[in-house]
Amino acid sequence: MNSVEARGVFVRLGQVQALDDVHIELEGGKATMLAGPNGAGKTTFMKVLLGLVRPDFGSFAADGEAIDIDNEWKQRIGYLPEAVAFSDNLTGRQVLTFFARARGVNRSRIGAVLDQVGLGRAQRRAVRGYSRGMRQRLGLGVAILTNPDLLILDEPTAGLDQEGLSVLWGVLDQWRAAGRMILISTHDLALTERRIDDICVLRAGRVLVQGTADDLRRAARLAHRVMFDVVDDDDPKVGLLCDAMTKWGKGRVERTPGRLIVEVTPDSILEVMKIQSGFPETVRGLRVEEPTLDLVYDKLLGAA
Amino acid sequence: MGRVGRALVLHELLERTRDRWVLVISALFALLATGVSLYGRSAEVEVAKLTGPSLVTLTALLVPLVAMVLSHDAIVGERERNTLGLLLSLPVSRIEVVFAKYIGRALALVASVTVGLGIAMVVSDAAGARTLSQLLGPTLLLGLAFLSLGMLISTCSRRQVTAASIVVVTWFLLVFFYDLGLLGLLVITDGAISQETISTLVIANPAGLFRLQMMQAFAGPEVLRDLGMTATLPGPAALALLWIAWLVVPSIGSGILLTREKVT
């Protein structure tokens, strides 16, 4: 399976329109992040794909062909719910053994999965002795047990320490490299940015914007910071460069010891560099800083 | 039952064997049954007349509570642990999940009651063992009926603590207050309700049905007349249907409720 498409999905839960004409596409080899404030519909959309919420309207397609959310479909999905907690009395291995049996997975895979999620040594310990992060890693193990075509992860970073995050990044990289799909919901945008390909921002059940992180940055039209490292603060040419930038008037200019900072929109960065080229030997380096995804997200939600 | 259902039955059974509560139940039941049985033996009276009714009372009180406690967290426990969605995302129907959970827990209940009564049988004399063996089948039916009721309570509840509270209230209502309520009804209506109606209402409650069935088994049909009940128990086929209904209907209700849930 190389693509999944959900079209025109509507879900009404009581008085709330939880999903309102949602259209989302997932592609093989890509991780798609669902972002949005609480109650935006992220988990509801995931549950629709898992058959846990029945949509009022909507159609689904895999590789361009219409599909039903049935048992055959469920066999192709791996799921990590938010803040999952398993039965305290069982060991990590027993939990995975149940899911392996239920999914028809060869038991030899259990050990490999436990090792992959870093629970190899804790596999015979009761889950009651697991930390929150270890339970989350066990949940991740359950999700990847069948090598599913589509991995659905709801807030997977919650409660994970650095070791847990490394395990998660490893799984995400492996899935993308294998051409499989990932749908991930998280509030840790900055943390996850480097591991995702597409972002879909939901608000009040509607898709606000969908695209790559760069697409979202463009849509947000937030200023980039062009930072020049000045050779000599006392050099009069630096003052002239600063004046030229201010006169140009397309960006906010700020001067700090050893540095000249110009905040501009991405399409003006080349012009800034052109102006600087008129003042040779004033700077020894430059760095362009993109707005963080958190800022982009806030801007998009604020503007909506 | 499909692959997921079978795996779930085994999983439930495994979980129950790790559950100290089930071990406590077995030990307590064995202890009490043995105690009553040994007391009947030492009293040098006809065993069935003393041991039987005492064990019936003990069983009618203990087994319904034990069974409902055993099943009250079946669905709501998964809900609270956030694993119900994970379970239902497996390729399995919701009704099969309910039945697999019911069967897994039923096997655990059957094992603990059988072990409990079995230990009591071993330490009893022949007459006591005969009484206890007569008790086994109906006790299991009683337990399974309340287990099924516990499944329904578990599915209806949003929190485990709510389910536990409903279980206790249901136990009080069906085991303690039901008969008192019927007596009150007779008094209030000044006998306007027929004996047949009262008898029907008594056997409509599995605890009442169990008590009557066992009383009759231990002391003969005349015991019902001594209790002032003109009606007799229904025939074996009707009795079997009644028990099957109690075993199955609450669980089916539980399955239907879970299936009809729009969000899990």
Coordinates of C-alpha atoms in Angstrom, one line a residue:
Chain A
M1 CA 0.0 0.0 0.0
N2 CA 1.5 3.3 -1.1
S3 CA -1.1 5.8 -0.4
V4 CA -4.3 6.4 1.7
E5 CA -6.8 9.1 1.1
A6 CA -9.7 10.2 3.3
R7 CA -12.2 12.4 1.5
G8 CA -15.0 14.6 2.9
V9 CA -15.0 13.1 6.4
F10 CA -17.7 14.4 8.7
V11 CA -18.1 13.3 12.3
R12 CA -20.7 14.8 14.7
L13 CA -20.3 13.9 18.3
G14 CA -23.3 15.3 20.2
Q15 CA -23.4 19.0 19.7
V16 CA -19.8 19.2 18.4
Q17 CA -18.8 18.9 14.8
A18 CA -15.7 16.9 15.5
L19 CA -14.6 16.6 11.9
D20 CA -15.9 18.9 9.2
D21 CA -15.2 17.9 5.6
V22 CA -11.7 16.7 6.3
H23 CA -9.6 15.6 3.4
I24 CA -6.2 14.2 4.2
E25 CA -3.7 12.2 2.0
L26 CA -1.0 10.0 3.3
E27 CA 1.9 8.8 1.1
G28 CA 4.2 5.9 1.3
G29 CA 7.7 6.8 2.7
K30 CA 6.3 9.9 4.4
A31 CA 5.4 10.8 7.9
T32 CA 2.4 13.1 8.2
M33 CA 1.9 15.1 11.4
L34 CA -1.5 16.0 12.6
A35 CA -1.2 19.3 14.6
G36 CA -3.8 21.5 16.2
P37 CA -5.1 22.6 19.6
N38 CA -6.9 20.2 21.9
G39 CA -10.3 19.3 20.5
A40 CA -9.2 20.1 16.9
G41 CA -10.1 16.6 15.8
K42 CA -6.7 14.9 15.6
T43 CA -7.5 11.9 17.7
T44 CA -11.0 11.6 16.1
F45 CA -9.5 11.5 12.7
M46 CA -7.1 8.8 13.7
K47 CA -9.9 6.8 15.3
V48 CA -11.9 7.1 12.1
L49 CA -9.1 5.4 10.2
L50 CA -8.9 2.7 13.0
G51 CA -12.6 2.0 12.8
L52 CA -13.1 3.3 16.4
V53 CA -15.3 6.2 15.3
R54 CA -18.0 5.8 12.7
P55 CA -18.0 8.8 10.4
D56 CA -21.4 10.3 9.3
F57 CA -20.0 10.8 5.8
G58 CA -16.7 10.3 4.1
S59 CA -14.9 7.9 1.8
F60 CA -11.6 6.2 1.9
A61 CA -9.2 5.0 -0.7
A62 CA -5.9 3.0 -0.7
D63 CA -3.7 3.2 -3.8
G64 CA -6.6 5.0 -5.5
E65 CA -9.2 2.3 -4.9
A66 CA -12.1 2.7 -2.6
I67 CA -11.9 0.8 0.7
D68 CA -14.0 0.1 3.7
I69 CA -12.7 0.4 7.2
D70 CA -13.1 -3.3 7.9
N71 CA -11.1 -6.2 9.5
E72 CA -9.0 -6.6 6.4
W73 CA -8.0 -2.9 6.6
K74 CA -7.4 -3.1 10.3
Q75 CA -4.8 -5.9 9.7
R76 CA -2.7 -3.4 7.9
I77 CA -2.5 -0.8 10.6
G78 CA -0.4 -0.5 13.7
Y79 CA -1.7 1.8 16.4
L80 CA -0.2 3.5 19.5
P81 CA -2.9 5.2 21.6
E82 CA -2.2 8.2 23.7
A83 CA -0.9 7.4 27.3
V84 CA -1.4 3.7 26.9
A85 CA -1.2 1.5 30.0
F86 CA -1.3 -2.2 29.9
S87 CA -2.5 -4.7 32.5
D88 CA -0.2 -4.4 35.5
N89 CA -0.1 -8.1 36.2
L90 CA 1.4 -9.2 32.9
T91 CA 5.0 -9.0 31.7
G92 CA 6.0 -7.0 28.7
R93 CA 6.6 -10.2 26.8
Q94 CA 3.1 -11.5 27.7
V95 CA 1.5 -8.4 26.4
L96 CA 3.3 -8.7 23.1
T97 CA 2.5 -12.4 22.9
F98 CA -1.2 -11.7 23.1
F99 CA -1.0 -9.2 20.3
A100 CA 1.2 -11.5 18.2
R101 CA -1.3 -14.3 18.7
A102 CA -4.2 -12.1 17.9
R103 CA -2.5 -10.7 14.7
G104 CA -1.2 -14.1 13.6
V105 CA 2.4 -12.9 13.9
N106 CA 5.2 -15.5 14.3
R107 CA 6.3 -15.6 18.0
S108 CA 10.0 -15.3 16.9
R109 CA 9.2 -11.6 16.1
I110 CA 8.4 -10.8 19.7
G111 CA 12.0 -10.9 20.9
A112 CA 13.2 -8.8 18.0
V113 CA 10.5 -6.1 18.6
L114 CA 11.3 -6.1 22.3
D115 CA 14.9 -5.5 21.5
Q116 CA 14.0 -2.8 19.0
V117 CA 12.0 -0.8 21.5
G118 CA 14.7 -1.3 24.2
L119 CA 12.7 -3.6 26.5
G120 CA 14.7 -6.7 25.8
R121 CA 16.1 -6.8 29.3
A122 CA 12.8 -5.8 31.0
Q123 CA 10.6 -8.2 29.0
R124 CA 10.0 -10.7 31.9
R125 CA 9.2 -7.9 34.4
A126 CA 5.5 -7.1 35.2
V127 CA 4.2 -4.0 33.6
R128 CA 3.4 -2.6 37.0
G129 CA 7.2 -2.0 37.4
Y130 CA 7.5 -0.1 34.1
S131 CA 8.0 3.6 34.0
R132 CA 5.6 5.7 31.8
G133 CA 8.2 5.8 29.1
M134 CA 8.7 2.1 29.2
R135 CA 4.9 1.5 28.8
Q136 CA 4.9 3.9 25.9
R137 CA 7.8 1.9 24.3
L138 CA 5.8 -1.3 24.9
G139 CA 2.9 0.4 23.1
L140 CA 5.2 1.2 20.2
G141 CA 6.3 -2.4 20.1
V142 CA 2.6 -3.5 19.9
A143 CA 2.1 -1.0 17.0
I144 CA 5.1 -2.2 14.9
L145 CA 4.6 -5.9 15.6
T146 CA 3.1 -6.7 12.3
N147 CA 5.3 -4.3 10.2
P148 CA 2.1 -2.5 9.3
D149 CA 1.7 -0.5 6.1
L150 CA 0.3 2.4 8.1
L151 CA 1.6 3.4 11.6
I152 CA -0.8 5.6 13.6
L153 CA 0.9 7.2 16.6
D154 CA -1.1 9.4 19.0
E155 CA 1.1 11.6 21.1
P156 CA 4.0 9.1 20.9
T157 CA 6.6 11.5 22.5
A158 CA 4.6 11.9 25.8
G159 CA 6.6 10.5 28.7
L160 CA 9.6 9.4 26.6
D161 CA 13.1 10.1 27.9
Q162 CA 16.0 10.6 25.5
E163 CA 16.4 6.8 25.1
G164 CA 12.7 6.4 24.3
L165 CA 12.9 9.3 21.8
S166 CA 15.9 7.6 20.1
V167 CA 13.8 4.4 19.8
L168 CA 10.9 6.4 18.3
W169 CA 13.1 8.2 15.8
G170 CA 14.6 4.9 14.8
V171 CA 11.1 3.5 14.1
L172 CA 10.1 6.5 12.2
D173 CA 13.2 6.5 10.1
Q174 CA 12.8 2.8 9.4
W175 CA 9.2 3.2 8.3
R176 CA 10.0 6.0 6.0
A177 CA 12.9 4.2 4.5
A178 CA 10.8 1.2 3.9
G179 CA 8.2 3.3 2.0
R180 CA 5.5 2.8 4.6
M181 CA 3.2 5.5 5.9
I182 CA 3.1 7.2 9.3
L183 CA 0.4 9.4 10.8
I184 CA 1.5 11.1 14.0
S185 CA -0.2 13.5 16.3
T186 CA 1.9 15.5 18.7
H187 CA 2.2 18.8 20.5
D188 CA 6.0 18.6 20.3
L189 CA 6.3 20.3 17.0
A190 CA 9.9 21.4 17.3
L191 CA 10.9 18.0 18.6
T192 CA 9.3 16.1 15.7
E193 CA 9.9 18.5 12.8
R194 CA 13.0 16.8 11.5
R195 CA 11.2 13.4 11.3
I196 CA 8.1 14.5 9.5
D197 CA 7.4 15.2 5.8
D198 CA 3.9 16.7 5.9
I199 CA 2.0 18.7 8.4
C200 CA -1.7 18.9 8.6
V201 CA -3.0 21.6 10.9
L202 CA -6.6 21.0 12.1
R203 CA -8.7 23.5 13.9
A204 CA -12.3 22.9 15.1
G205 CA -12.5 19.8 13.0
R206 CA -11.4 21.5 9.7
V207 CA -8.1 21.2 7.9
L208 CA -6.6 24.7 8.2
V209 CA -3.5 23.9 6.0
Q210 CA -1.6 20.9 4.8
G211 CA 1.9 20.8 3.4
T212 CA 5.6 20.5 4.2
A213 CA 7.1 22.6 7.0
D214 CA 8.4 25.0 4.3
D215 CA 4.9 25.3 2.8
L216 CA 3.6 26.2 6.2
R217 CA 6.4 28.7 6.8
R218 CA 5.6 30.4 3.5
A219 CA 1.9 30.4 4.4
A220 CA 2.6 32.0 7.7
R221 CA 4.8 34.7 6.1
L222 CA 6.9 35.0 9.3
A223 CA 10.1 36.9 9.2
H224 CA 13.4 35.1 8.8
R225 CA 16.4 36.4 10.8
V226 CA 19.5 37.2 8.7
M227 CA 22.4 37.5 11.1
F228 CA 25.7 39.1 10.0
D229 CA 28.8 38.5 12.1
V230 CA 30.6 41.9 12.0
V231 CA 34.4 42.0 11.6
D232 CA 34.9 45.2 13.6
D233 CA 32.1 47.0 15.5
D234 CA 34.1 50.3 15.3
D235 CA 34.4 50.2 11.5
P236 CA 32.4 53.2 10.1
K237 CA 31.4 51.0 7.1
V238 CA 29.3 48.8 9.5
G239 CA 27.4 51.9 10.5
L240 CA 26.8 52.7 6.8
L241 CA 25.7 49.1 6.1
C242 CA 23.2 49.4 9.0
D243 CA 21.9 52.7 7.6
A244 CA 21.6 51.2 4.1
M245 CA 19.5 48.3 5.5
T246 CA 17.3 50.7 7.4
K247 CA 16.8 53.0 4.4
W248 CA 15.9 49.9 2.3
G249 CA 12.9 49.7 4.6
K250 CA 11.8 46.1 4.0
G251 CA 13.0 44.6 7.2
R252 CA 13.5 45.3 10.9
V253 CA 17.2 46.1 11.6
E254 CA 18.9 45.4 14.9
R255 CA 22.5 46.0 15.9
T256 CA 24.1 44.1 18.8
P257 CA 27.8 43.8 19.7
G258 CA 29.5 41.9 17.0
R259 CA 26.3 41.3 15.0
L260 CA 23.9 43.0 12.7
I261 CA 20.4 41.3 12.4
V262 CA 17.8 42.0 9.7
E263 CA 14.4 40.4 10.0
V264 CA 12.8 39.9 6.5
T265 CA 10.4 37.7 4.7
P266 CA 12.0 34.8 2.8
D267 CA 11.6 36.4 -0.6
S268 CA 13.7 39.4 0.5
I269 CA 16.7 37.5 1.8
L270 CA 18.6 37.8 -1.5
E271 CA 18.1 41.5 -1.6
V272 CA 19.6 41.8 1.9
M273 CA 22.6 39.9 0.7
K274 CA 22.9 42.1 -2.3
I275 CA 22.9 45.2 -0.1
Q276 CA 25.6 43.7 2.1
S277 CA 27.7 42.9 -0.9
G278 CA 28.1 46.7 -1.4
F279 CA 30.0 46.9 1.8
P280 CA 32.9 44.4 1.4
E281 CA 35.1 43.3 4.3
T282 CA 32.5 44.4 6.9
V283 CA 31.2 40.9 7.8
R284 CA 32.9 37.6 8.2
G285 CA 29.9 35.3 8.1
L286 CA 26.1 35.1 8.0
R287 CA 23.4 32.8 9.2
V288 CA 19.8 32.7 8.2
E289 CA 17.4 31.5 11.0
E290 CA 14.0 30.2 10.0
P291 CA 11.0 30.8 12.3
T292 CA 10.4 27.8 14.5
L293 CA 7.5 25.5 13.7
D294 CA 5.9 26.5 17.0
L295 CA 5.9 30.1 15.9
V296 CA 4.5 29.2 12.5
Y297 CA 1.8 27.1 14.1
D298 CA 0.8 29.9 16.5
K299 CA 0.7 32.4 13.6
L300 CA -1.5 30.1 11.4
L301 CA -3.9 29.3 14.3
G302 CA -3.9 33.0 15.3
A303 CA -4.7 34.1 11.8
A304 CA -7.4 31.6 11.3
Chain B
M1 CA -14.7 -17.7 17.4
G2 CA -11.9 -16.2 15.3
R3 CA -8.1 -15.9 16.0
V4 CA -8.4 -12.6 17.9
G5 CA -11.2 -14.0 20.1
R6 CA -9.3 -17.1 20.9
A7 CA -6.2 -15.1 21.7
L8 CA -8.3 -12.9 24.0
V9 CA -9.8 -15.8 25.9
L10 CA -6.2 -17.1 26.6
H11 CA -5.1 -13.6 27.5
E12 CA -8.0 -13.1 29.9
L13 CA -7.3 -16.4 31.5
L14 CA -3.6 -15.7 31.9
E15 CA -4.4 -12.3 33.4
R16 CA -6.8 -13.8 35.9
T17 CA -4.2 -16.4 37.0
R18 CA -1.9 -13.4 37.8
D19 CA -4.7 -11.7 39.7
R20 CA -4.3 -12.2 43.4
W21 CA -8.0 -11.5 43.8
V22 CA -8.9 -14.8 42.0
L23 CA -6.5 -16.7 44.3
V24 CA -8.1 -15.1 47.3
I25 CA -11.6 -16.0 46.1
S26 CA -10.6 -19.7 45.7
A27 CA -9.0 -19.8 49.1
L28 CA -11.9 -18.1 50.8
F29 CA -14.4 -20.2 49.1
A30 CA -12.5 -23.4 50.0
L31 CA -12.1 -22.2 53.6
L32 CA -15.8 -21.4 54.1
A33 CA -17.1 -24.4 52.3
T34 CA -14.7 -26.7 54.3
G35 CA -15.7 -25.0 57.5
V36 CA -19.4 -25.4 57.0
S37 CA -18.9 -29.0 55.8
L38 CA -16.8 -29.9 58.9
Y39 CA -19.2 -28.2 61.2
G40 CA -22.1 -30.3 59.7
R41 CA -20.0 -33.4 60.2
S42 CA -19.3 -32.7 63.9
A43 CA -22.9 -31.7 64.6
E44 CA -24.0 -35.4 64.2
V45 CA -27.2 -34.5 62.4
E46 CA -28.3 -35.4 59.0
V47 CA -25.7 -33.7 56.9
A48 CA -27.9 -32.6 54.0
K49 CA -30.3 -30.8 56.4
L50 CA -27.5 -28.7 58.0
T51 CA -24.6 -28.5 55.6
G52 CA -26.7 -28.1 52.5
P53 CA -28.8 -25.1 53.4
S54 CA -25.8 -23.4 55.1
L55 CA -23.7 -23.9 52.0
V56 CA -26.6 -22.6 49.8
T57 CA -26.8 -19.4 51.9
L58 CA -23.0 -19.0 51.8
T59 CA -22.9 -19.5 48.1
A60 CA -25.8 -17.3 47.3
L61 CA -24.1 -14.5 49.2
L62 CA -20.5 -14.9 48.1
V63 CA -20.6 -16.2 44.5
P64 CA -22.6 -13.4 42.9
L65 CA -20.3 -10.8 44.5
V66 CA -17.2 -12.6 43.5
A67 CA -18.5 -13.1 39.9
M68 CA -19.4 -9.4 39.4
V69 CA -16.2 -8.2 40.9
L70 CA -14.4 -10.5 38.5
S71 CA -16.1 -9.0 35.4
H72 CA -16.8 -5.4 36.4
D73 CA -13.5 -4.1 34.9
A74 CA -13.6 -6.2 31.7
I75 CA -14.5 -3.3 29.4
V76 CA -14.2 -0.3 31.6
G77 CA -10.8 -1.3 32.8
E78 CA -9.6 -1.4 29.1
R79 CA -11.3 2.0 28.6
E80 CA -9.4 3.5 31.6
R81 CA -6.0 2.0 30.5
N82 CA -6.6 3.4 27.1
T83 CA -6.3 -0.1 25.6
L84 CA -9.9 -0.5 24.5
G85 CA -9.2 1.4 21.3
L86 CA -6.1 -0.7 20.8
L87 CA -8.1 -3.9 21.3
L88 CA -10.9 -2.9 19.0
S89 CA -8.4 -1.8 16.4
L90 CA -7.6 -5.5 16.0
P91 CA -9.5 -7.3 13.2
V92 CA -12.3 -8.5 15.5
S93 CA -16.0 -7.6 16.0
R94 CA -17.0 -5.9 19.2
I95 CA -19.4 -8.6 20.2
E96 CA -16.6 -11.1 19.9
V97 CA -14.5 -9.0 22.2
V98 CA -17.2 -9.1 24.8
F99 CA -17.8 -12.8 24.5
A100 CA -14.1 -13.6 24.5
K101 CA -13.7 -11.6 27.7
Y102 CA -16.7 -13.3 29.2
I103 CA -15.4 -16.8 28.4
G104 CA -11.9 -16.1 29.7
R105 CA -13.3 -14.8 33.0
A106 CA -15.9 -17.6 33.1
L107 CA -13.1 -20.2 32.9
A108 CA -11.3 -18.4 35.8
L109 CA -14.5 -18.4 37.8
V110 CA -15.3 -22.0 37.1
A111 CA -11.7 -23.0 38.1
S112 CA -11.8 -21.1 41.4
V113 CA -15.2 -22.3 42.4
T114 CA -14.4 -25.9 41.4
V115 CA -11.1 -25.8 43.3
G116 CA -12.8 -24.3 46.3
L117 CA -15.6 -26.8 46.4
G118 CA -13.2 -29.6 45.5
I119 CA -11.0 -28.9 48.5
A120 CA -14.1 -28.9 50.7
M121 CA -15.2 -32.3 49.2
V122 CA -11.8 -33.8 49.9
V123 CA -11.9 -33.0 53.6
S124 CA -15.6 -33.9 54.0
D125 CA -17.0 -37.3 54.6
A126 CA -19.0 -39.1 51.9
A127 CA -22.3 -37.5 52.8
G128 CA -20.7 -34.0 52.8
A129 CA -19.0 -34.6 49.6
R130 CA -22.3 -35.7 48.0
T131 CA -23.9 -32.5 49.2
L132 CA -21.1 -30.4 47.8
S133 CA -21.2 -32.2 44.5
Q134 CA -24.9 -31.4 44.2
L135 CA -24.0 -27.8 44.8
L136 CA -21.3 -27.5 42.1
G137 CA -23.4 -27.2 38.9
P138 CA -26.0 -24.6 40.2
T139 CA -23.2 -22.6 41.9
L140 CA -21.4 -22.4 38.6
L141 CA -24.6 -21.3 36.8
L142 CA -25.2 -18.7 39.5
G143 CA -21.6 -17.4 39.2
L144 CA -21.8 -17.3 35.4
A145 CA -25.2 -15.4 35.5
F146 CA -23.7 -12.7 37.7
L147 CA -20.5 -12.7 35.7
S148 CA -22.6 -11.8 32.6
L149 CA -24.4 -9.1 34.6
G150 CA -21.0 -7.7 35.6
M151 CA -20.0 -7.5 31.9
L152 CA -23.1 -5.4 31.2
I153 CA -22.3 -3.1 34.1
S154 CA -18.7 -2.8 32.9
T155 CA -19.8 -1.8 29.4
C156 CA -22.3 0.8 30.6
S157 CA -19.7 2.4 32.9
R158 CA -17.3 5.1 32.0
R159 CA -15.1 4.7 35.1
Q160 CA -14.0 1.6 36.9
V161 CA -15.0 3.1 40.3
T162 CA -18.5 3.7 39.0
A163 CA -18.7 0.1 37.8
A164 CA -17.5 -1.2 41.2
S165 CA -20.2 0.9 43.0
I166 CA -22.9 -0.3 40.6
V167 CA -21.8 -3.9 41.3
V168 CA -22.1 -3.5 45.1
V169 CA -25.6 -1.9 44.7
T170 CA -26.7 -4.6 42.3
W171 CA -25.4 -7.3 44.7
F172 CA -27.4 -5.7 47.6
L173 CA -30.5 -5.3 45.5
L174 CA -30.5 -8.8 44.0
V175 CA -29.1 -10.8 46.9
F176 CA -30.4 -9.0 50.0
F177 CA -33.3 -6.7 49.2
Y178 CA -35.0 -8.6 46.4
D179 CA -36.8 -11.1 48.6
L180 CA -37.5 -8.4 51.2
G181 CA -39.0 -6.3 48.5
L182 CA -41.2 -9.1 47.4
L183 CA -42.4 -9.6 51.0
G184 CA -43.0 -5.9 51.3
L185 CA -45.0 -6.0 48.0
L186 CA -47.2 -8.8 49.5
V187 CA -47.8 -6.8 52.6
I188 CA -48.5 -3.5 50.8
T189 CA -50.9 -5.1 48.4
D190 CA -52.5 -7.1 51.2
G191 CA -52.2 -10.4 49.3
A192 CA -53.7 -9.0 46.1
I193 CA -50.7 -10.4 44.2
S194 CA -51.0 -14.1 43.6
Q195 CA -48.5 -16.6 44.9
E196 CA -47.8 -17.6 41.3
T197 CA -46.7 -14.1 40.5
I198 CA -44.5 -13.9 43.6
S199 CA -43.0 -17.3 42.7
T200 CA -42.3 -16.1 39.2
L201 CA -40.7 -13.0 40.5
V202 CA -38.5 -15.0 42.9
I203 CA -37.2 -17.3 40.1
A204 CA -36.7 -14.3 37.8
N205 CA -33.8 -13.4 40.1
P206 CA -30.9 -15.8 39.6
A207 CA -30.0 -15.7 43.3
G208 CA -33.7 -16.6 44.1
L209 CA -33.7 -19.3 41.5
F210 CA -30.5 -20.8 42.9
R211 CA -31.8 -20.8 46.4
L212 CA -35.1 -22.4 45.5
Q213 CA -33.5 -25.0 43.3
M214 CA -31.0 -26.0 46.0
M215 CA -33.5 -25.9 48.8
Q216 CA -35.6 -28.3 46.8
A217 CA -32.7 -30.5 46.0
F218 CA -31.6 -30.8 49.7
A219 CA -34.9 -30.8 51.5
G220 CA -37.4 -32.0 48.9
P221 CA -40.3 -30.2 47.2
E222 CA -42.2 -29.9 50.6
V223 CA -39.7 -27.2 51.7
L224 CA -41.3 -24.7 49.2
R225 CA -44.7 -25.4 50.7
D226 CA -43.2 -24.9 54.2
L227 CA -42.0 -21.5 52.9
G228 CA -45.5 -20.7 51.9
M229 CA -44.9 -21.0 48.2
T230 CA -47.7 -22.9 46.4
A231 CA -46.0 -22.9 43.0
T232 CA -43.2 -25.3 42.2
L233 CA -40.1 -24.7 40.2
P234 CA -40.5 -24.9 36.5
G235 CA -39.6 -28.1 34.6
P236 CA -36.0 -28.9 33.7
A237 CA -36.3 -27.4 30.2
A238 CA -37.8 -24.1 31.4
L239 CA -35.1 -24.0 34.2
A240 CA -32.4 -24.6 31.6
L241 CA -33.8 -21.8 29.4
L242 CA -34.0 -19.5 32.4
W243 CA -30.4 -20.1 33.3
I244 CA -29.2 -19.8 29.7
A245 CA -31.1 -16.5 29.4
W246 CA -29.3 -15.2 32.5
L247 CA -26.0 -16.4 31.2
V248 CA -26.3 -15.0 27.7
V249 CA -28.7 -12.0 27.6
P250 CA -26.6 -9.5 29.7
S251 CA -23.5 -10.4 27.7
I252 CA -25.4 -9.9 24.4
G253 CA -26.6 -6.6 25.8
S254 CA -23.1 -5.7 26.6
G255 CA -21.9 -6.6 23.1
I256 CA -24.8 -4.6 21.5
L257 CA -24.0 -1.6 23.6
L258 CA -20.4 -1.7 22.7
T259 CA -21.2 -2.1 19.0
R260 CA -23.5 0.8 19.1
E261 CA -21.0 3.2 20.6
K262 CA -20.1 5.8 18.1
V263 CA -16.7 6.6 19.7
T264 CA -14.5 4.2 21.5

